[in-house]
Structures are given as C-alpha cells and as structure tokens.
Coordinates of C-alpha atoms in Angstrom, one line a residue:
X1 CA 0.0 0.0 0.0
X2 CA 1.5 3.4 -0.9
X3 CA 1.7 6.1 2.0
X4 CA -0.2 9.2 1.6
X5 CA 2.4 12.1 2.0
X6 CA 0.6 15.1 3.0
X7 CA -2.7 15.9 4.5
X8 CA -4.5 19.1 5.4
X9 CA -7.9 19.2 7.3
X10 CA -9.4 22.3 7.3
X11 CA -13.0 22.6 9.5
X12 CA -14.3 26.0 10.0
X13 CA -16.4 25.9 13.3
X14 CA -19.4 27.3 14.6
X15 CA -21.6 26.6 17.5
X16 CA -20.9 23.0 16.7
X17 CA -20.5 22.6 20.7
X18 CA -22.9 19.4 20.3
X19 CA -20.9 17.9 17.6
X20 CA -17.2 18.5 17.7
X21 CA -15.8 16.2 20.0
X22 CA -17.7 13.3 18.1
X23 CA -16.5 14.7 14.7
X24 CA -13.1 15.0 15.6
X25 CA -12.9 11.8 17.6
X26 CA -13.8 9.9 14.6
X27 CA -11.9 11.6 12.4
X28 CA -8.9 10.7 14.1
X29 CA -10.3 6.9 13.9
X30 CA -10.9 7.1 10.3
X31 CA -7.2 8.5 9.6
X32 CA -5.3 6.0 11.9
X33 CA -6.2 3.4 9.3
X34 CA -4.0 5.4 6.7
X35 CA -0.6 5.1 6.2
X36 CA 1.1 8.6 6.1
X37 CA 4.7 9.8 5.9
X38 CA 4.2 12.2 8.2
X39 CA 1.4 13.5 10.6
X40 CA -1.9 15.2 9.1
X41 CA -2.4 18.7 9.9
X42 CA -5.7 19.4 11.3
X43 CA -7.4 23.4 11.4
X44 CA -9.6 24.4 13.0
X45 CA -10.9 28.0 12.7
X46 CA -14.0 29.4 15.4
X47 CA -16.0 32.1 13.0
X48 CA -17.9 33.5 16.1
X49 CA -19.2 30.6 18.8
X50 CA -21.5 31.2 21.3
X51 CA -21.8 28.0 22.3
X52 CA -19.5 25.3 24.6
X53 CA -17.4 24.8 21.2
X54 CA -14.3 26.6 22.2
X55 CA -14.3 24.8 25.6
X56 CA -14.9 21.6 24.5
X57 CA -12.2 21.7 22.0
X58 CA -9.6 23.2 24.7
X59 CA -10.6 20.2 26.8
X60 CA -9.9 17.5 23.9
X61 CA -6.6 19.1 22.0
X62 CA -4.3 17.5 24.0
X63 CA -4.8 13.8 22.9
X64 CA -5.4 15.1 18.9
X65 CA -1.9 16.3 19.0
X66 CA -0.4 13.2 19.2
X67 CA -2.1 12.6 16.1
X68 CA -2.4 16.0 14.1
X69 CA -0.5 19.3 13.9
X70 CA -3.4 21.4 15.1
X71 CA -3.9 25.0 14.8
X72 CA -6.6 26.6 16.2
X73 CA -7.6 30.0 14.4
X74 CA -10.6 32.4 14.5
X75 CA -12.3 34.8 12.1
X76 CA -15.1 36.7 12.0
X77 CA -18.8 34.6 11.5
X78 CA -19.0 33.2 8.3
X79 CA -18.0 29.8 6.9
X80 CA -16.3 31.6 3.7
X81 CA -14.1 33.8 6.2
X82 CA -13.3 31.0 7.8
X83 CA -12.4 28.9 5.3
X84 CA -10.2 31.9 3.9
X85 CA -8.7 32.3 7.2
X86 CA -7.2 28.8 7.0
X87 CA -6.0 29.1 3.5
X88 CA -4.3 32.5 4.2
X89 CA -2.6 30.7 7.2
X90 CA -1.8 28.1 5.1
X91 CA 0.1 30.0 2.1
X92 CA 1.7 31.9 4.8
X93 CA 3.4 29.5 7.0
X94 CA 4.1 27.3 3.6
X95 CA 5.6 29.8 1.3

C-alpha cells in the first residue's frame, strides 16, 4: 500500500458545541487506518461561537496532538471567512 504524503484538514467551526468532539474523535479513527509519511495537519478556525465549542475543544486538544498538527484560528462569522482564514494561514506558514 502506498503512504499518503501530506494531508490538510481544514474545518471551520461554529456553535458545533454538540458535535465537535464526536466529529473530531472519529476523524482521528478514520485516519489512523492510513498510512502517512508524516502526521496530518488538522485546522480548525472558530468564526464567532456562542456556544461550549471553544471549551470543549480546549478540553480535547491535548490527545489530537499526538495525532495531528493542530492549529486553532478564528475569524469573524462566516464559513467563507473561515475557510479563507485557513488558507491565508496556510500559504503563509508554507511559502
């Protein structure tokens, strides 16, 4: 089986307080059944939460780490900005 070399999860967040834990628990499943060369990188970007998102993330970062580089970002509402906001982070940590 070939290893995957590079992979970059973006997921822009809002009041998904409900939601995330589960999401990102079984993404983490999903991807330890793939081979890759190096870790995945995992972002996540908070476009205006009023919910328990933020916190529930905080509380659950630790143990995705060992997994994922993880960088946690925040733009205004708006899944577009959002999405923008990782891609912009992207280009400019990976010139």
């Amino acid at each position: 089986m070939k290893a995957i070399t590079t992979l970059n999860v973006a997921i822009p967040v809002y009041n998904e307080g409900k939601r995330i834990e589960k999401t990102l628990l079984y993404l983490r499943d999903s991807l330890s059944r793939i081979h890759f060369t190096s870790r995945p990188s995992l972002y996540l970007c908070f476009n205006g939460c009023r919910d328990e998102t933020i916190s529930t993330i905080i509380r659950i970062i630790d143990p995705l780490k060992k997994e994922f580089h993880t960088t946690l970002l925040s733009s205004q509402k708006g899944k577009l900005r959002a999405h923008k906001m990782i891609i912009d982070h992207i280009h400019n940590t990976n010139p």
